[in-house]
PDB file of C-alpha atoms and ligand atoms in Angstrom:
ATOM      1  CA  MET A 178      44.419   5.360 -14.342  1.00 83.00           C
ATOM      2  CA  LYS A 179      45.263   5.588 -18.269  1.00 87.00           C
ATOM      3  CA  ASP A 180      43.327   3.248 -20.492  1.00 92.00           C
ATOM      4  CA  LEU A 181      40.803   2.607 -17.695  1.00 94.00           C
ATOM      5  CA  GLN A 182      37.549   1.621 -19.432  1.00 95.00           C
ATOM      6  CA  PHE A 183      34.133   2.309 -17.998  1.00 95.00           C
ATOM      7  CA  LYS A 184      30.691   3.702 -18.786  1.00 95.00           C
ATOM      8  CA  ARG A 185      29.612   7.209 -17.582  1.00 96.00           C
ATOM      9  CA  HIS A 186      26.045   6.491 -16.502  1.00 96.00           C
ATOM     10  CA  ARG A 187      25.966   9.663 -14.274  1.00 96.00           C
ATOM     11  CA  ARG A 188      25.732  11.784 -17.519  1.00 96.00           C
ATOM     12  CA  LEU A 189      22.036  11.135 -17.606  1.00 97.00           C
ATOM     13  CA  ARG A 190      21.427  12.034 -13.721  1.00 97.00           C
ATOM     14  CA  ARG A 191      23.290  15.431 -13.729  1.00 97.00           C
ATOM     15  CA  THR A 192      20.285  17.767 -13.353  1.00 97.00           C
ATOM     16  CA  GLU A 193      16.663  17.418 -12.470  1.00 96.00           C
ATOM     17  CA  SER A 194      15.680  18.007 -16.186  1.00 97.00           C
ATOM     18  CA  MET A 195      18.062  15.439 -17.375  1.00 97.00           C
ATOM     19  CA  ARG A 196      16.640  13.016 -15.079  1.00 97.00           C
ATOM     20  CA  SER A 197      13.049  13.969 -15.970  1.00 96.00           C
ATOM     21  CA  LEU A 198      13.989  13.445 -19.676  1.00 97.00           C
ATOM     22  CA  VAL A 199      15.157   9.734 -19.125  1.00 97.00           C
ATOM     23  CA  ARG A 200      12.590   8.868 -16.440  1.00 97.00           C
ATOM     24  CA  GLU A 201      11.031   5.409 -17.517  1.00 97.00           C
ATOM     25  CA  THR A 202       7.972   5.348 -15.066  1.00 97.00           C
ATOM     26  CA  ARG A 203       5.540   8.150 -14.297  1.00 96.00           C
ATOM     27  CA  LEU A 204       2.687   8.093 -11.885  1.00 97.00           C
ATOM     28  CA  GLN A 205      -0.392   9.933 -12.821  1.00 97.00           C
ATOM     29  CA  LYS A 206      -3.514  10.705 -11.267  1.00 97.00           C
ATOM     30  CA  GLU A 207      -5.258   8.723 -13.816  1.00 97.00           C
ATOM     31  CA  ASP A 208      -3.454   5.660 -12.468  1.00 97.00           C
ATOM     32  CA  LEU A 209      -5.290   5.912  -8.996  1.00 98.00           C
ATOM     33  CA  ILE A 210      -8.444   4.288  -7.522  1.00 98.00           C
ATOM     34  CA  TYR A 211      -9.573   5.505  -4.160  1.00 98.00           C
ATOM     35  CA  PRO A 212     -11.309   3.102  -1.803  1.00 97.00           C
ATOM     36  CA  ILE A 213     -14.192   4.524   0.172  1.00 96.00           C
ATOM     37  CA  PHE A 214     -16.118   2.774   2.969  1.00 95.00           C
ATOM     38  CA  VAL A 215     -19.782   3.789   3.158  1.00 95.00           C
ATOM     39  CA  VAL A 216     -21.917   3.151   6.355  1.00 94.00           C
ATOM     40  CA  GLU A 217     -25.428   3.259   7.244  1.00 93.00           C
ATOM     41  CA  GLY A 218     -26.804   6.107   9.270  1.00 94.00           C
ATOM     42  CA  GLU A 219     -26.689   9.895   9.014  1.00 94.00           C
ATOM     43  CA  ASN A 220     -24.082  12.638   9.310  1.00 95.00           C
ATOM     44  CA  ILE A 221     -21.230  10.124   9.853  1.00 95.00           C
ATOM     45  CA  ARG A 222     -17.671  10.813   9.005  1.00 94.00           C
ATOM     46  CA  ASN A 223     -15.872   8.715  11.493  1.00 93.00           C
ATOM     47  CA  PRO A 224     -11.925   8.390  11.338  1.00 94.00           C
ATOM     48  CA  VAL A 225     -10.950   4.754  11.069  1.00 93.00           C
ATOM     49  CA  LYS A 226      -8.500   4.495  13.980  1.00 92.00           C
ATOM     50  CA  SER A 227      -6.029   2.193  12.272  1.00 94.00           C
ATOM     51  CA  MET A 228      -5.812   4.008   8.948  1.00 95.00           C
ATOM     52  CA  PRO A 229      -5.231   7.538   9.681  1.00 95.00           C
ATOM     53  CA  GLY A 230      -6.957  10.021   7.081  1.00 95.00           C
ATOM     54  CA  VAL A 231      -9.483   7.422   6.201  1.00 95.00           C
ATOM     55  CA  HIS A 232     -13.092   7.688   7.166  1.00 94.00           C
ATOM     56  CA  HIS A 233     -16.347   5.838   7.360  1.00 94.00           C
ATOM     57  CA  VAL A 234     -18.877   8.010   5.611  1.00 95.00           C
ATOM     58  CA  SER A 235     -22.772   7.922   5.443  1.00 96.00           C
ATOM     59  CA  LEU A 236     -24.567   8.513   2.258  1.00 95.00           C
ATOM     60  CA  ASP A 237     -25.106  12.141   3.026  1.00 94.00           C
ATOM     61  CA  HIS A 238     -21.564  12.800   3.396  1.00 94.00           C
ATOM     62  CA  LEU A 239     -20.769  11.195   0.261  1.00 94.00           C
ATOM     63  CA  SER A 240     -21.048  13.928  -2.192  1.00 91.00           C
ATOM     64  CA  GLU A 241     -18.734  16.265  -0.408  1.00 91.00           C
ATOM     65  CA  GLU A 242     -16.190  13.269  -0.355  1.00 93.00           C
ATOM     66  CA  MET A 243     -16.539  12.780  -4.260  1.00 95.00           C
ATOM     67  CA  THR A 244     -16.365  16.378  -4.853  1.00 95.00           C
ATOM     68  CA  GLU A 245     -12.853  16.670  -3.012  1.00 96.00           C
ATOM     69  CA  LEU A 246     -11.829  13.536  -5.129  1.00 96.00           C
ATOM     70  CA  VAL A 247     -13.012  15.131  -8.421  1.00 96.00           C
ATOM     71  CA  GLN A 248     -11.225  18.471  -7.478  1.00 97.00           C
ATOM     72  CA  LEU A 249      -8.052  16.632  -7.024  1.00 97.00           C
ATOM     73  CA  GLY A 250      -8.245  15.066 -10.285  1.00 97.00           C
ATOM     74  CA  ILE A 251      -9.127  11.504  -9.076  1.00 97.00           C
ATOM     75  CA  ARG A 252     -11.427   9.674 -11.614  1.00 97.00           C
ATOM     76  CA  SER A 253     -12.029   6.384 -10.032  1.00 98.00           C
ATOM     77  CA  VAL A 254     -13.361   5.101  -6.788  1.00 98.00           C
ATOM     78  CA  ILE A 255     -13.841   1.476  -5.329  1.00 98.00           C
ATOM     79  CA  VAL A 256     -16.883   1.274  -2.915  1.00 96.00           C
ATOM     80  CA  PHE A 257     -16.961  -1.021   0.251  1.00 94.00           C
ATOM     81  CA  GLY A 258     -20.184  -1.210   2.187  1.00 92.00           C
ATOM     82  CA  VAL A 259     -20.346  -1.580   5.829  1.00 90.00           C
ATOM     83  CA  PRO A 260     -23.886  -2.819   6.518  1.00 91.00           C
ATOM     84  CA  GLU A 261     -25.795  -2.641   9.694  1.00 89.00           C
ATOM     85  CA  GLU A 262     -27.459  -6.136   9.504  1.00 89.00           C
ATOM     86  CA  LYS A 263     -25.176  -9.099   8.844  1.00 92.00           C
ATOM     87  CA  ASP A 264     -26.575 -12.652   8.454  1.00 91.00           C
ATOM     88  CA  GLU A 265     -25.593 -16.150   7.465  1.00 91.00           C
ATOM     89  CA  LEU A 266     -26.069 -15.782   3.738  1.00 91.00           C
ATOM     90  CA  GLY A 267     -24.800 -12.177   3.345  1.00 91.00           C
ATOM     91  CA  SER A 268     -28.171 -10.894   1.970  1.00 92.00           C
ATOM     92  CA  GLU A 269     -27.246  -7.369   2.413  1.00 92.00           C
ATOM     93  CA  ALA A 270     -24.619  -7.873  -0.312  1.00 93.00           C
ATOM     94  CA  TYR A 271     -27.268  -8.388  -2.851  1.00 93.00           C
ATOM     95  CA  ASN A 272     -30.092  -6.356  -1.445  1.00 92.00           C
ATOM     96  CA  GLU A 273     -31.218  -3.719  -4.285  1.00 93.00           C
ATOM     97  CA  HIS A 274     -31.510  -1.227  -1.280  1.00 94.00           C
ATOM     98  CA  GLY A 275     -28.166  -2.260   0.381  1.00 94.00           C
ATOM     99  CA  ILE A 276     -25.650   0.246   1.657  1.00 95.00           C
ATOM    100  CA  VAL A 277     -23.287  -0.388  -1.625  1.00 96.00           C
ATOM    101  CA  GLN A 278     -26.231  -0.360  -3.983  1.00 97.00           C
ATOM    102  CA  ARG A 279     -27.491   3.074  -2.560  1.00 97.00           C
ATOM    103  CA  ALA A 280     -23.892   4.407  -2.329  1.00 97.00           C
ATOM    104  CA  ILE A 281     -23.309   3.627  -6.229  1.00 97.00           C
ATOM    105  CA  ARG A 282     -26.519   5.346  -7.220  1.00 97.00           C
ATOM    106  CA  HIS A 283     -25.795   8.549  -5.032  1.00 96.00           C
ATOM    107  CA  ILE A 284     -22.194   8.652  -6.662  1.00 96.00           C
ATOM    108  CA  LYS A 285     -23.208   8.092 -10.171  1.00 96.00           C
ATOM    109  CA  GLU A 286     -25.930  10.836  -9.681  1.00 95.00           C
ATOM    110  CA  ALA A 287     -23.935  13.428  -8.337  1.00 93.00           C
ATOM    111  CA  HIS A 288     -20.549  12.629 -10.331  1.00 94.00           C
ATOM    112  CA  PRO A 289     -21.503  10.807 -13.407  1.00 94.00           C
ATOM    113  CA  SER A 290     -17.855  11.080 -14.730  1.00 94.00           C
ATOM    114  CA  LEU A 291     -16.613   9.127 -11.933  1.00 96.00           C
ATOM    115  CA  THR A 292     -15.682   5.581 -12.613  1.00 98.00           C
ATOM    116  CA  VAL A 293     -17.238   3.538  -9.771  1.00 98.00           C
ATOM    117  CA  VAL A 294     -15.902   0.012  -8.995  1.00 98.00           C
ATOM    118  CA  ALA A 295     -17.893  -2.143  -6.897  1.00 97.00           C
ATOM    119  CA  ASP A 296     -15.979  -4.602  -4.525  1.00 95.00           C
ATOM    120  CA  THR A 297     -17.906  -7.959  -4.909  1.00 94.00           C
ATOM    121  CA  CYS A 298     -17.635 -10.045  -1.800  1.00 91.00           C
ATOM    122  CA  LEU A 299     -19.665 -11.540   0.923  1.00 91.00           C
ATOM    123  CA  CYS A 300     -17.422 -11.097   4.143  1.00 88.00           C
ATOM    124  CA  GLN A 301     -18.654  -7.453   5.006  1.00 89.00           C
ATOM    125  CA  TYR A 302     -22.339  -8.952   5.034  1.00 91.00           C
ATOM    126  CA  THR A 303     -21.981 -12.457   6.476  1.00 92.00           C
ATOM    127  CA  ASP A 304     -22.139 -12.859  10.319  1.00 90.00           C
ATOM    128  CA  HIS A 305     -19.309 -15.335  10.239  1.00 90.00           C
ATOM    129  CA  GLY A 306     -17.136 -12.841   8.090  1.00 87.00           C
ATOM    130  CA  HIS A 307     -16.167 -15.364   5.490  1.00 88.00           C
ATOM    131  CA  CYS A 308     -15.995 -14.469   1.856  1.00 88.00           C
ATOM    132  CA  GLY A 309     -18.501 -17.311   0.965  1.00 89.00           C
ATOM    133  CA  ILE A 310     -21.340 -19.226   2.525  1.00 89.00           C
ATOM    134  CA  VAL A 311     -20.608 -21.672   5.372  1.00 90.00           C
ATOM    135  CA  ARG A 312     -21.588 -25.349   5.057  1.00 90.00           C
ATOM    136  CA  ASP A 313     -20.639 -27.724   7.773  1.00 87.00           C
ATOM    137  CA  GLY A 314     -17.664 -25.552   8.962  1.00 84.00           C
ATOM    138  CA  ASP A 315     -16.377 -25.237   5.525  1.00 86.00           C
ATOM    139  CA  ILE A 316     -16.587 -22.409   2.828  1.00 87.00           C
ATOM    140  CA  ALA A 317     -18.968 -23.776   0.274  1.00 90.00           C
ATOM    141  CA  ASN A 318     -17.445 -22.835  -2.996  1.00 92.00           C
ATOM    142  CA  ASP A 319     -20.142 -23.661  -5.479  1.00 92.00           C
ATOM    143  CA  ASP A 320     -23.081 -22.404  -3.427  1.00 91.00           C
ATOM    144  CA  SER A 321     -21.294 -19.029  -2.985  1.00 93.00           C
ATOM    145  CA  LEU A 322     -21.034 -18.577  -6.716  1.00 95.00           C
ATOM    146  CA  GLU A 323     -24.760 -17.921  -7.274  1.00 95.00           C
ATOM    147  CA  LEU A 324     -24.818 -15.261  -4.445  1.00 94.00           C
ATOM    148  CA  LEU A 325     -21.721 -13.597  -5.893  1.00 95.00           C
ATOM    149  CA  ALA A 326     -23.256 -13.309  -9.405  1.00 96.00           C
ATOM    150  CA  LYS A 327     -26.418 -11.862  -7.673  1.00 96.00           C
ATOM    151  CA  THR A 328     -24.435  -9.346  -5.669  1.00 96.00           C
ATOM    152  CA  ALA A 329     -22.564  -8.413  -9.060  1.00 97.00           C
ATOM    153  CA  VAL A 330     -25.849  -8.063 -10.857  1.00 98.00           C
ATOM    154  CA  SER A 331     -27.384  -5.813  -8.084  1.00 97.00           C
ATOM    155  CA  GLN A 332     -24.404  -3.565  -8.251  1.00 98.00           C
ATOM    156  CA  ALA A 333     -24.349  -3.217 -12.015  1.00 98.00           C
ATOM    157  CA  GLU A 334     -28.211  -2.341 -11.676  1.00 98.00           C
ATOM    158  CA  ALA A 335     -27.067   0.329  -9.286  1.00 98.00           C
ATOM    159  CA  GLY A 336     -24.932   1.791 -11.835  1.00 98.00           C
ATOM    160  CA  ALA A 337     -21.379   0.272 -11.161  1.00 98.00           C
ATOM    161  CA  ASP A 338     -19.051   0.669 -14.051  1.00 98.00           C
ATOM    162  CA  ILE A 339     -16.703  -2.092 -12.975  1.00 98.00           C
ATOM    163  CA  ILE A 340     -17.362  -5.157 -11.057  1.00 98.00           C
ATOM    164  CA  ALA A 341     -14.401  -6.326  -8.867  1.00 97.00           C
ATOM    165  CA  PRO A 342     -14.832  -9.779  -7.171  1.00 94.00           C
ATOM    166  CA  SER A 343     -12.568 -10.286  -4.514  1.00 91.00           C
ATOM    167  CA  ASN A 344     -13.515 -13.555  -2.880  1.00 87.00           C
ATOM    168  CA  MET A 345     -11.278 -16.158  -4.226  1.00 87.00           C
ATOM    169  CA  MET A 346     -13.838 -18.853  -4.742  1.00 89.00           C
ATOM    170  CA  ASP A 347     -13.075 -21.086  -7.877  1.00 92.00           C
ATOM    171  CA  GLY A 348     -15.000 -19.915 -10.845  1.00 94.00           C
ATOM    172  CA  PHE A 349     -15.904 -16.573  -9.335  1.00 95.00           C
ATOM    173  CA  VAL A 350     -15.182 -14.833 -12.661  1.00 96.00           C
ATOM    174  CA  ALA A 351     -16.963 -17.161 -14.806  1.00 97.00           C
ATOM    175  CA  ALA A 352     -20.249 -16.994 -12.574  1.00 97.00           C
ATOM    176  CA  ILE A 353     -20.411 -13.356 -12.413  1.00 97.00           C
ATOM    177  CA  ARG A 354     -19.487 -13.031 -15.965  1.00 98.00           C
ATOM    178  CA  GLN A 355     -22.421 -15.322 -17.014  1.00 98.00           C
ATOM    179  CA  GLY A 356     -24.610 -13.557 -14.404  1.00 97.00           C
ATOM    180  CA  LEU A 357     -23.935 -10.074 -15.739  1.00 98.00           C
ATOM    181  CA  ASP A 358     -24.436 -11.312 -19.370  1.00 98.00           C
ATOM    182  CA  GLU A 359     -27.750 -12.880 -18.597  1.00 98.00           C
ATOM    183  CA  ALA A 360     -29.082  -9.815 -16.953  1.00 98.00           C
ATOM    184  CA  GLY A 361     -28.211  -7.682 -19.886  1.00 98.00           C
ATOM    185  CA  TYR A 362     -24.422  -6.269 -18.573  1.00 98.00           C
ATOM    186  CA  SER A 363     -22.356  -7.880 -21.017  1.00 98.00           C
ATOM    187  CA  HIS A 364     -20.953  -4.313 -21.344  1.00 98.00           C
ATOM    188  CA  ILE A 365     -19.705  -4.284 -17.694  1.00 98.00           C
ATOM    189  CA  PRO A 366     -16.089  -5.367 -17.222  1.00 98.00           C
ATOM    190  CA  VAL A 367     -14.924  -7.500 -14.426  1.00 98.00           C
ATOM    191  CA  MET A 368     -11.778  -6.477 -12.532  1.00 98.00           C
ATOM    192  CA  SER A 369     -10.867  -9.834 -10.841  1.00 97.00           C
ATOM    193  CA  TYR A 370      -8.698  -9.951  -7.653  1.00 95.00           C
ATOM    194  CA  ALA A 371      -6.951 -12.818  -9.571  1.00 93.00           C
ATOM    195  CA  VAL A 372      -3.985 -13.232  -7.279  1.00 96.00           C
ATOM    196  CA  LYS A 373      -5.059 -12.407  -3.610  1.00 95.00           C
ATOM    197  CA  TYR A 374      -2.734 -13.668  -0.810  1.00 96.00           C
ATOM    198  CA  ALA A 375      -3.737 -14.454   2.475  1.00 94.00           C
ATOM    199  CA  SER A 376      -1.710 -11.484   4.042  1.00 95.00           C
ATOM    200  CA  ALA A 377      -1.155  -9.890   7.496  1.00 94.00           C
ATOM    201  CA  TYR A 378      -1.101  -6.475   5.588  1.00 95.00           C
ATOM    202  CA  TYR A 379      -5.030  -6.520   5.477  1.00 93.00           C
ATOM    203  CA  GLY A 380      -5.217  -6.101   9.393  1.00 90.00           C
ATOM    204  CA  PRO A 381      -6.311  -2.508   9.347  1.00 89.00           C
ATOM    205  CA  PHE A 382      -8.829  -2.817   6.498  1.00 82.00           C
ATOM    206  CA  ARG A 383     -10.718  -5.524   8.755  1.00 79.00           C
ATOM    207  CA  ASP A 384     -10.860  -2.764  11.455  1.00 72.00           C
ATOM    208  CA  ALA A 385     -12.272  -0.518   8.781  1.00 72.00           C
ATOM    209  CA  ALA A 386     -14.726  -2.919   7.084  1.00 72.00           C
ATOM    210  CA  HIS A 387     -15.569  -4.794  10.130  1.00 73.00           C
ATOM    211  CA  SER A 388     -14.952  -8.052   8.392  1.00 71.00           C
ATOM    212  CA  SER A 389     -12.780 -10.371  10.401  1.00 76.00           C
ATOM    213  CA  PRO A 390     -13.680 -13.942  10.243  1.00 80.00           C
ATOM    214  CA  GLN A 391     -15.455 -15.198  13.401  1.00 80.00           C
ATOM    215  CA  PHE A 392     -13.726 -18.630  13.098  1.00 79.00           C
ATOM    216  CA  GLY A 393     -10.700 -19.889  11.241  1.00 80.00           C
ATOM    217  CA  ASP A 394      -9.012 -17.874   8.738  1.00 82.00           C
ATOM    218  CA  ARG A 395      -9.062 -17.263   4.896  1.00 86.00           C
ATOM    219  CA  ARG A 396      -6.374 -19.554   3.971  1.00 85.00           C
ATOM    220  CA  ALA A 397      -8.470 -22.293   2.567  1.00 83.00           C
ATOM    221  CA  TYR A 398      -9.198 -19.724  -0.185  1.00 87.00           C
ATOM    222  CA  GLN A 399      -6.771 -16.973  -0.294  1.00 91.00           C
ATOM    223  CA  MET A 400      -3.211 -17.742  -1.388  1.00 94.00           C
ATOM    224  CA  ASP A 401      -0.032 -18.783   0.423  1.00 96.00           C
ATOM    225  CA  PRO A 402       2.337 -15.863   0.321  1.00 97.00           C
ATOM    226  CA  ALA A 403       5.189 -18.394  -0.559  1.00 98.00           C
ATOM    227  CA  ASN A 404       3.759 -19.428  -3.742  1.00 98.00           C
ATOM    228  CA  ARG A 405       4.652 -17.833  -7.117  1.00 97.00           C
ATOM    229  CA  ILE A 406       3.553 -20.538  -9.824  1.00 97.00           C
ATOM    230  CA  GLU A 407       0.231 -20.833  -8.249  1.00 97.00           C
ATOM    231  CA  ALA A 408      -0.462 -17.167  -8.899  1.00 97.00           C
ATOM    232  CA  ILE A 409       0.047 -17.857 -12.684  1.00 97.00           C
ATOM    233  CA  ARG A 410      -2.542 -20.599 -12.550  1.00 97.00           C
ATOM    234  CA  GLU A 411      -4.968 -18.245 -10.762  1.00 95.00           C
ATOM    235  CA  ALA A 412      -4.370 -15.470 -13.213  1.00 97.00           C
ATOM    236  CA  GLU A 413      -4.794 -17.896 -16.072  1.00 97.00           C
ATOM    237  CA  SER A 414      -8.095 -19.168 -15.143  1.00 96.00           C
ATOM    238  CA  ASP A 415      -9.249 -15.625 -14.522  1.00 97.00           C
ATOM    239  CA  VAL A 416      -8.367 -14.679 -17.869  1.00 97.00           C
ATOM    240  CA  MET A 417      -9.957 -17.893 -19.539  1.00 97.00           C
ATOM    241  CA  GLU A 418     -13.048 -17.062 -17.499  1.00 97.00           C
ATOM    242  CA  GLY A 419     -13.282 -13.703 -19.054  1.00 97.00           C
ATOM    243  CA  ALA A 420     -11.700 -11.399 -16.625  1.00 98.00           C
ATOM    244  CA  ASP A 421     -10.827  -7.750 -18.138  1.00 98.00           C
ATOM    245  CA  PHE A 422      -8.425  -6.461 -15.446  1.00 98.00           C
ATOM    246  CA  LEU A 423      -6.298  -8.611 -13.034  1.00 98.00           C
ATOM    247  CA  ILE A 424      -5.620  -7.495  -9.665  1.00 98.00           C
ATOM    248  CA  VAL A 425      -2.583  -8.491  -7.596  1.00 98.00           C
ATOM    249  CA  LYS A 426      -3.187  -8.069  -3.762  1.00 97.00           C
ATOM    250  CA  PRO A 427      -1.153  -6.712  -1.592  1.00 97.00           C
ATOM    251  CA  ALA A 428       1.257  -4.860  -3.636  1.00 97.00           C
ATOM    252  CA  LEU A 429       4.406  -4.130  -1.984  1.00 96.00           C
ATOM    253  CA  SER A 430       5.594  -7.526  -0.869  1.00 97.00           C
ATOM    254  CA  TYR A 431       4.374  -9.107  -4.257  1.00 98.00           C
ATOM    255  CA  LEU A 432       6.063  -6.798  -6.860  1.00 98.00           C
ATOM    256  CA  ASP A 433       7.791  -9.903  -8.237  1.00 98.00           C
ATOM    257  CA  ILE A 434       4.244 -11.421  -8.927  1.00 98.00           C
ATOM    258  CA  MET A 435       2.869  -8.173 -10.764  1.00 98.00           C
ATOM    259  CA  ARG A 436       5.890  -8.367 -12.874  1.00 98.00           C
ATOM    260  CA  GLU A 437       5.397 -11.809 -13.795  1.00 98.00           C
ATOM    261  CA  VAL A 438       1.647 -11.586 -14.278  1.00 98.00           C
ATOM    262  CA  LYS A 439       2.104  -8.348 -16.510  1.00 98.00           C
ATOM    263  CA  ASP A 440       4.698 -10.278 -18.577  1.00 98.00           C
ATOM    264  CA  ARG A 441       2.195 -13.200 -19.317  1.00 98.00           C
ATOM    265  CA  PHE A 442      -1.229 -11.682 -19.655  1.00 98.00           C
ATOM    266  CA  ASN A 443      -2.314  -8.885 -22.046  1.00 96.00           C
ATOM    267  CA  LEU A 444      -4.689  -7.328 -19.608  1.00 98.00           C
ATOM    268  CA  PRO A 445      -4.599  -4.189 -17.626  1.00 98.00           C
ATOM    269  CA  LEU A 446      -2.880  -5.127 -14.206  1.00 98.00           C
ATOM    270  CA  VAL A 447      -4.081  -3.414 -10.763  1.00 98.00           C
ATOM    271  CA  ALA A 448      -2.034  -3.285  -7.793  1.00 98.00           C
ATOM    272  CA  TYR A 449      -3.965  -3.185  -4.469  1.00 98.00           C
ATOM    273  CA  ASN A 450      -1.668  -1.014  -2.015  1.00 98.00           C
ATOM    274  CA  VAL A 451      -3.424  -2.502   0.796  1.00 97.00           C
ATOM    275  CA  SER A 452      -4.383  -1.079   4.375  1.00 96.00           C
ATOM    276  CA  GLY A 453      -1.246  -2.499   6.168  1.00 96.00           C
ATOM    277  CA  GLU A 454       0.863  -0.768   3.654  1.00 97.00           C
ATOM    278  CA  TYR A 455      -0.765   2.172   4.047  1.00 98.00           C
ATOM    279  CA  SER A 456      -0.912   2.407   7.905  1.00 97.00           C
ATOM    280  CA  MET A 457       2.868   1.429   8.329  1.00 97.00           C
ATOM    281  CA  VAL A 458       3.777   4.566   6.599  1.00 98.00           C
ATOM    282  CA  LYS A 459       1.279   6.932   8.105  1.00 97.00           C
ATOM    283  CA  ALA A 460       2.471   5.615  11.483  1.00 97.00           C
ATOM    284  CA  ALA A 461       6.092   5.834  10.838  1.00 98.00           C
ATOM    285  CA  ALA A 462       5.488   9.342   9.314  1.00 97.00           C
ATOM    286  CA  ALA A 463       3.664  10.582  12.405  1.00 97.00           C
ATOM    287  CA  ASN A 464       6.798   9.591  14.355  1.00 98.00           C
ATOM    288  CA  GLY A 465       8.792  11.650  11.984  1.00 97.00           C
ATOM    289  CA  TRP A 466      10.994   8.488  11.192  1.00 98.00           C
ATOM    290  CA  VAL A 467      10.313   8.792   7.462  1.00 97.00           C
ATOM    291  CA  ASN A 468       9.542  11.466   4.843  1.00 98.00           C
ATOM    292  CA  GLU A 469       5.934  10.586   3.949  1.00 98.00           C
ATOM    293  CA  GLU A 470       5.768  12.287   0.691  1.00 98.00           C
ATOM    294  CA  GLU A 471       8.943  10.630  -0.587  1.00 98.00           C
ATOM    295  CA  ILE A 472       8.040   7.168   0.764  1.00 98.00           C
ATOM    296  CA  VAL A 473       4.597   7.336  -0.652  1.00 98.00           C
ATOM    297  CA  MET A 474       5.739   8.387  -4.162  1.00 98.00           C
ATOM    298  CA  GLU A 475       8.481   5.871  -4.151  1.00 98.00           C
ATOM    299  CA  LYS A 476       6.134   3.059  -3.264  1.00 98.00           C
ATOM    300  CA  LEU A 477       3.394   3.929  -5.726  1.00 98.00           C
ATOM    301  CA  THR A 478       6.341   4.457  -8.469  1.00 98.00           C
ATOM    302  CA  SER A 479       7.676   1.044  -7.769  1.00 98.00           C
ATOM    303  CA  MET A 480       4.319  -0.747  -8.360  1.00 98.00           C
ATOM    304  CA  LYS A 481       3.914   0.970 -11.637  1.00 98.00           C
ATOM    305  CA  ARG A 482       7.658   0.136 -12.551  1.00 98.00           C
ATOM    306  CA  ALA A 483       6.667  -3.716 -11.693  1.00 98.00           C
ATOM    307  CA  GLY A 484       4.000  -3.471 -14.222  1.00 98.00           C
ATOM    308  CA  ALA A 485       0.727  -2.459 -12.547  1.00 98.00           C
ATOM    309  CA  ASP A 486      -1.319   0.062 -14.734  1.00 98.00           C
ATOM    310  CA  LEU A 487      -3.451   1.128 -12.045  1.00 98.00           C
ATOM    311  CA  ILE A 488      -3.158   1.352  -8.284  1.00 98.00           C
ATOM    312  CA  ILE A 489      -5.922   1.093  -5.729  1.00 98.00           C
ATOM    313  CA  THR A 490      -4.607   3.005  -2.887  1.00 98.00           C
ATOM    314  CA  TYR A 491      -5.619   4.852   0.362  1.00 98.00           C
ATOM    315  CA  PHE A 492      -2.877   7.360  -0.748  1.00 98.00           C
ATOM    316  CA  ALA A 493      -4.789   8.390  -3.611  1.00 98.00           C
ATOM    317  CA  LYS A 494      -5.668  11.946  -2.291  1.00 98.00           C
ATOM    318  CA  ASP A 495      -2.208  12.416  -1.000  1.00 98.00           C
ATOM    319  CA  ALA A 496      -0.593  11.452  -4.095  1.00 98.00           C
ATOM    320  CA  ALA A 497      -2.768  13.635  -6.166  1.00 98.00           C
ATOM    321  CA  ARG A 498      -1.661  16.620  -4.085  1.00 98.00           C
ATOM    322  CA  TYR A 499       1.987  15.818  -4.403  1.00 98.00           C
ATOM    323  CA  LEU A 500       1.546  15.500  -8.186  1.00 97.00           C
ATOM    324  CA  ASP A 501       0.116  18.833  -7.967  1.00 94.00           C
ATOM    325  CA  GLN A 502       3.072  20.514  -6.668  1.00 88.00           C
TER     326      GLN A 502
HETATM  327 ZN1  LIG B 796     -14.137 -11.057   1.335  1.00 83.96          ZN
END
């Protein structure tokens, strides 16, 4: 073996302290945004069957839920409302006394230091379950924009720190930005679901948010999982329309898209580690097929390595506990 030439990469992997010294990507609690589902009613803390560890909580249980997060060191939440009443125009979405608006007020009063992100969409609030309003069996893009802007303003009024529109109508960032500015909320940033794929990974969420479309599907507005260049076009227009953060959703099957978006645009990038990605790990771990902690940390770290600055994840509490060990 004389004169054999090669590099000794293993020098940097010899001990844990050496590995830690050269680690390129670090997950921190500050990176995590925890999604919460708020329901009408009292004394409710119902487990979501398809998402072990996730609950529907009523307003009176919100404070204890937030206290737990704060104690764990989580600083941001994204709020989803599950209203009792749904109608054709999703009017509960922009009702100033709607479930999300009340939840935001509640959280900001009890824990002003938490950053509250409001998910801005209509699908939880429309009786047909689509993200926009329906005209002649079609999702009417431009008519939906006005309602979205109205929803965003009512959420900002309630105290939301960030508006996160998720409905994938064309022009939604421009409409919401203008709506916020005109209402005196030019200081409130927009975290746009810029690249959102029509994904099977959303299944358990729809169970949680009761938001399955009653007819058709969302492929006329969400993206085809096969497309990459289209993702750049989507992100580009949101940047032009004034987005302050870009979200790629789902995360795990779209790490390549994240990297590309991160390399092209100088905005904070957010990964949405969606319900299906969560439930698959929980199911496998419950069966003893995978080591949950190691899988969760590997997954979340891979999203950061792919370029995500922040991660919206149902694993936020678990990850915060692992990071404390
Ligand atoms: Zn929606």
